[in-house]
Structure formats: structure tokens, C-alpha cells
Tab-separated table of C-alpha atoms in Angstrom:
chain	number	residue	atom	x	y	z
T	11	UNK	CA	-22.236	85.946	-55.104
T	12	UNK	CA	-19.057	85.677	-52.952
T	13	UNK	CA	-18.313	82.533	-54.665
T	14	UNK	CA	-18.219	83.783	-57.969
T	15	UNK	CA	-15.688	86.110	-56.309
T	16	UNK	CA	-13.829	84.635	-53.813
T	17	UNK	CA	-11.341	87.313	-53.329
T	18	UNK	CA	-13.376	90.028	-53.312
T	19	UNK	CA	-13.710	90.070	-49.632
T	20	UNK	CA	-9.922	89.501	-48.865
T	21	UNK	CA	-9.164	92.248	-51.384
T	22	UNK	CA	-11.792	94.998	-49.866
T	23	UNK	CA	-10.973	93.845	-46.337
T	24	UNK	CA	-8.509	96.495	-45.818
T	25	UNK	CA	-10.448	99.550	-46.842
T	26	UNK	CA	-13.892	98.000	-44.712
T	27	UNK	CA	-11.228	97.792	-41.522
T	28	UNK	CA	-10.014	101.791	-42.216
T	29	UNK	CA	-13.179	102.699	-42.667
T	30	UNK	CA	-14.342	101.098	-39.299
T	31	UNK	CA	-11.292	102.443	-37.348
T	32	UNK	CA	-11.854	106.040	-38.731
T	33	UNK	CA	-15.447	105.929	-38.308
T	34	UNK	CA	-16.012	104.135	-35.123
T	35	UNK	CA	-19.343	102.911	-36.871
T	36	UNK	CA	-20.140	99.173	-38.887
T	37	UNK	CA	-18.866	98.840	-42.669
T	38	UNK	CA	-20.531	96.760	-44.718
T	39	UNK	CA	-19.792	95.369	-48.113
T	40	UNK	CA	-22.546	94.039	-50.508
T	41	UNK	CA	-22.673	92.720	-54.284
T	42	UNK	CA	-25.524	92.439	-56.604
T	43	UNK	CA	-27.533	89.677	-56.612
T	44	UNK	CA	-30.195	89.978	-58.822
T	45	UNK	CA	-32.215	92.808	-58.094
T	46	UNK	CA	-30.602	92.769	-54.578
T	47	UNK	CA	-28.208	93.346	-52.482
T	48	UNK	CA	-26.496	90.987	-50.633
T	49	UNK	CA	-24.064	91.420	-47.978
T	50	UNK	CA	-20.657	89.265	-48.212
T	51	UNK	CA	-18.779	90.835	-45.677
T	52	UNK	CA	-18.770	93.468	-42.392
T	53	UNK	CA	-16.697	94.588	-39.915
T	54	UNK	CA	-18.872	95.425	-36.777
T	55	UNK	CA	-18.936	98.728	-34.287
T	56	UNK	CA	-17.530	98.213	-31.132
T	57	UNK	CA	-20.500	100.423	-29.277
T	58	UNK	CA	-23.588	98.428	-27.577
T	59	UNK	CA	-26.295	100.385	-29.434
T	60	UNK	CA	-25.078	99.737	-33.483
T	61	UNK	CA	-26.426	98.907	-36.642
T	62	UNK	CA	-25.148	95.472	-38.204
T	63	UNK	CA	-26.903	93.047	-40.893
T	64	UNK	CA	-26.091	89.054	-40.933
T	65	UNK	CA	-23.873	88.099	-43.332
T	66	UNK	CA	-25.679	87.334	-46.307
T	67	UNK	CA	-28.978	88.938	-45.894
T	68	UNK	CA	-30.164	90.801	-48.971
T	69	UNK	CA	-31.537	94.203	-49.206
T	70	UNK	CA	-33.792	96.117	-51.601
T	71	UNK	CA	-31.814	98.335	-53.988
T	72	UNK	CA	-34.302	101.788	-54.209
T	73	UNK	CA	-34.220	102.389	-50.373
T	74	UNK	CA	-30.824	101.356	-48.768
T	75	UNK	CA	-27.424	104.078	-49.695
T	76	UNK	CA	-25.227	100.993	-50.567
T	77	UNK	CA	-28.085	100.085	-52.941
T	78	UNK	CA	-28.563	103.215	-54.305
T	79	UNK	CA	-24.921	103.506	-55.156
T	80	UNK	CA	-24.685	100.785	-57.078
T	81	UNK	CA	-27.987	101.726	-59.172
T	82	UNK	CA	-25.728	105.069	-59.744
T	83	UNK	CA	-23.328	103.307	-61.487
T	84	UNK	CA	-25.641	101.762	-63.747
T	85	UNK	CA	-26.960	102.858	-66.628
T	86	UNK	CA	-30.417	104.293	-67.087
T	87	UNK	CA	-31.570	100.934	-68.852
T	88	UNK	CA	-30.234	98.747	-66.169
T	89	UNK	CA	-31.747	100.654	-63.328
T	90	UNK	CA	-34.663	100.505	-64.767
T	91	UNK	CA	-34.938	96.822	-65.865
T	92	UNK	CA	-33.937	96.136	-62.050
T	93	UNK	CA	-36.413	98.100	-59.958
T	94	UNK	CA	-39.434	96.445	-59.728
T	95	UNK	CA	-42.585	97.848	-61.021
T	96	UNK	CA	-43.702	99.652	-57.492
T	97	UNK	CA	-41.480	100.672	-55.127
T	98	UNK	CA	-42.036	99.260	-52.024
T	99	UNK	CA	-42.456	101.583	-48.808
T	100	UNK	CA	-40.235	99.998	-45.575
T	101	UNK	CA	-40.984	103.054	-43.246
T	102	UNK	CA	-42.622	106.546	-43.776
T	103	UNK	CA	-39.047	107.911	-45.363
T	104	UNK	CA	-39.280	105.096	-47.989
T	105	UNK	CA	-38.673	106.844	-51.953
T	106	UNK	CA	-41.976	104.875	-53.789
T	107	UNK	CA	-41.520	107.123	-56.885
T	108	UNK	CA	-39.550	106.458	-59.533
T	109	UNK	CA	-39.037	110.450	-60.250
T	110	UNK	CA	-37.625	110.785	-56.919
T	111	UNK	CA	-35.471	107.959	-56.799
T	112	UNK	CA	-33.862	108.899	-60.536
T	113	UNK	CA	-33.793	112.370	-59.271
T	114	UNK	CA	-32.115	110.855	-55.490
T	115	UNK	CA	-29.316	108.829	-58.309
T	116	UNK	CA	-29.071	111.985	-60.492
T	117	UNK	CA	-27.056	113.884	-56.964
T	118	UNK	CA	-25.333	109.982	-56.056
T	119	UNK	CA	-24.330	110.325	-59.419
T	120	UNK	CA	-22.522	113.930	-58.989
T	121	UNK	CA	-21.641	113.518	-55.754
T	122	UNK	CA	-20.317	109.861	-55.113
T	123	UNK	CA	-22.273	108.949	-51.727
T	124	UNK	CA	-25.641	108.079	-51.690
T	125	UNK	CA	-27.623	107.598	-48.213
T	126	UNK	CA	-30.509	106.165	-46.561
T	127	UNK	CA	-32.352	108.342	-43.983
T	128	UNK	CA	-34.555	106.181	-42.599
T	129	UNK	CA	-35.712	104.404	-45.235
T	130	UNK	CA	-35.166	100.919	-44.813
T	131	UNK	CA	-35.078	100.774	-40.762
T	132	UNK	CA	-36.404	103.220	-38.637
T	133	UNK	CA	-33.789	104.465	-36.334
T	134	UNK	CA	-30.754	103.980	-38.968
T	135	UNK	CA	-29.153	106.028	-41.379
T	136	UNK	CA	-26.675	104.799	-43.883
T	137	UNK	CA	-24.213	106.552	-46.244
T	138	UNK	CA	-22.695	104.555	-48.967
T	139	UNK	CA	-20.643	104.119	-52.053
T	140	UNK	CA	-20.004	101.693	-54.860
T	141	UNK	CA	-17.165	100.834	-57.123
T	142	UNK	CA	-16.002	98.694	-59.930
T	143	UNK	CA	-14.694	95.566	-58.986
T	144	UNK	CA	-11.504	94.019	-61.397
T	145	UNK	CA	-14.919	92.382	-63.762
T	146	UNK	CA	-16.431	95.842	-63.862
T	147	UNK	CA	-19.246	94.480	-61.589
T	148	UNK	CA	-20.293	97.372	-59.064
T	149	UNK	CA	-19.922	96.418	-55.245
T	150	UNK	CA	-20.531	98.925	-52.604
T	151	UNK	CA	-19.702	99.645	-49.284
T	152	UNK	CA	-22.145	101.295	-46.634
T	153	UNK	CA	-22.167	102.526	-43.112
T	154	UNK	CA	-25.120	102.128	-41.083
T	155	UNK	CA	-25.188	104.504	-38.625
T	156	UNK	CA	-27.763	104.545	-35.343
T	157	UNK	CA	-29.542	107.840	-35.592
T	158	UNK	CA	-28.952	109.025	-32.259
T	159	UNK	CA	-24.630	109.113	-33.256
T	160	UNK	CA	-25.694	110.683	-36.841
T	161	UNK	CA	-24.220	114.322	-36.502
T	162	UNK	CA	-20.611	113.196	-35.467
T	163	UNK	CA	-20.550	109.978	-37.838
T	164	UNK	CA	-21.473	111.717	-41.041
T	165	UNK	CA	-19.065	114.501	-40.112
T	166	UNK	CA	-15.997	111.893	-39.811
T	167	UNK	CA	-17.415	109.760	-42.613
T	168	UNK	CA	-17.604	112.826	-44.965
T	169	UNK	CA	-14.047	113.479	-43.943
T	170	UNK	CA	-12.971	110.049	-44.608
T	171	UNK	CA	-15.469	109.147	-47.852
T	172	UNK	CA	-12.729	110.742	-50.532
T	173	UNK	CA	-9.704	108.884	-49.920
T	174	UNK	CA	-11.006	105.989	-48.662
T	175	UNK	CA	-12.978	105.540	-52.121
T	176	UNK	CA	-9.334	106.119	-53.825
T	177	UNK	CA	-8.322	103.563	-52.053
T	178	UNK	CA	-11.150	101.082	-53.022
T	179	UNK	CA	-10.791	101.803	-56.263
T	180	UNK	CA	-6.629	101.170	-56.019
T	181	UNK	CA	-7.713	98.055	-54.300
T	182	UNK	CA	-10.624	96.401	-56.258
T	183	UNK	CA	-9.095	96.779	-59.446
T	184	UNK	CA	-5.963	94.800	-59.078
């Protein structure tokens, strides 16, 4: 995926570093690969106790927020011709329905963050978003967040989420 894009990373760089200085948390960035995720790029929390992903690694799209943003970007069709037939559960919080994940894209949809609360990992939250890159391919950024710093980070990060998705808009589409 990154090589298809090779500036991609260089271009979003910028808005993963603000991110990570006003959040204090790990920003991730991750493209679709297949029915995937994969994650090209991340700029770490400085705390001992954080939430970070290798470079790389690929994640299912119904239960992660950066995966869940992209599928709100998608049309209907597409969503549906990438999920696989049965949702598979990662922890007790894991969407296996396909009426409560459309329903869980209907509000991404409206409201331009989608998140993960405990559904991949036990222990870690995520909130995420996904744009357009300059091919109109979505990419989205996501913020795992350790569930014992949850209260403060999603306050900052809902603080922060609005401009610096301006931003990554400005930025991916030049």
C-alpha cells in the first residue's frame, strides 16, 4: 500500500505529529488493503503504559474506529462487498451484526469520528477519522487510547478532531 503511495506518509506526517503533541496519546495512519487495514505510519506516546501497532500490521475493518471510518466513506455497495460474511467477535464489545455496524456508520457518517470501545483489544479505546487522499482513496487516522487515560484523551481529542481534520484534508489533497 505505501508503495503505491509513497508520499502519503511524508504528506500526512505533519497532521499525525499535531495530533500527537495535542493529544499526548499514539496517532496512527492506515490505508486500505483489501478488506483491511494496514498501518503505514505512527507516531508513538511518550507514556510507559500506551497503545501502539507495528508498522504494517493489518486490522479488521468492522471493529477498529480507523476502520470504521473509512467504511463511512464508502458507499453502501462497497461496505458491503468488503465485510465478510460474519463478523468476527475480538472481545465481548465486538459489533457481529451487520444492523449494528450500518447503524454504528450511519452516526460516523453524521458525525465524522468513529471509535472503538473495546472492540478489537481489551483495555484500548480508539477514536478515528478518514479522508480522501489526492486519488480519492480513503486513509484514516486513529488514536488508540489505554482505557485507564480515556476521560481526559477523548476530551482533548474531541477538542482537537475539527481542525485537525481541516487540516488533513488541506494536506492530503495537494
Amino acid at each position: 500500500a505505501r508503495s503505491g503511495r509513497p508520499d502519503l506518509e511524508a504528506q500526512l506526517r505533519p497532521v499525525l505529529a499535531a495530533l500527537n503533541e495535542q493529544l499526548d496519546e499514539t496517532v496512527d495512519l492506515a490505508v486500505l488493503d483489501g478488506d483491511r487495514l494496514r498501518f503505514v505510519a505512527q507516531v508513538a506516546a511518550p507514556h510507559r503504559l500506551r497503545a501502539v501497532s507495528a508498522v504494517g500490521t493489518t486490522f479488521p475493518l468492522h471493529c477498529t474506529a480507523n476502520g470504521k471510518a473509512v467504511l463511512a466513506l464508502l458507499p453502501d455497495e462497497a461496505v458491503d462487498a468488503l465485510l465478510p460474511a460474519a463478523l468476527e467477535r475480538f472481545t465481548a464489545h465486538t459489533i457481529v451484526t451487520r444492523t449494528a455496524l450500518l447503524d454504528e456508520l450511519a452516526v460516523v457518517r453524521d458525525e465524522g469520528v468513529a471509535f472503538d470501545r473495546e472492540e478489537h483489544t481489551e483495555g484500548i479505546w480508539a477514536a478515528g477519522f478518514a479522508v480522501r487522499d489526492a486519488l480519492g482513496t480513503p486513509v484514516a487516522i486513529s488514536v488508540p487510547i489505554p482505557a485507564s487515560r480515556l476521560a481526559e484523551s477523548v476530551r482533548r481529542m474531541m477538542r482537537s478532531t475539527s481542525s485537525i481534520t481541516s487540516t488533513a484534508r488541506c494536506t492530503s489533497t495537494r
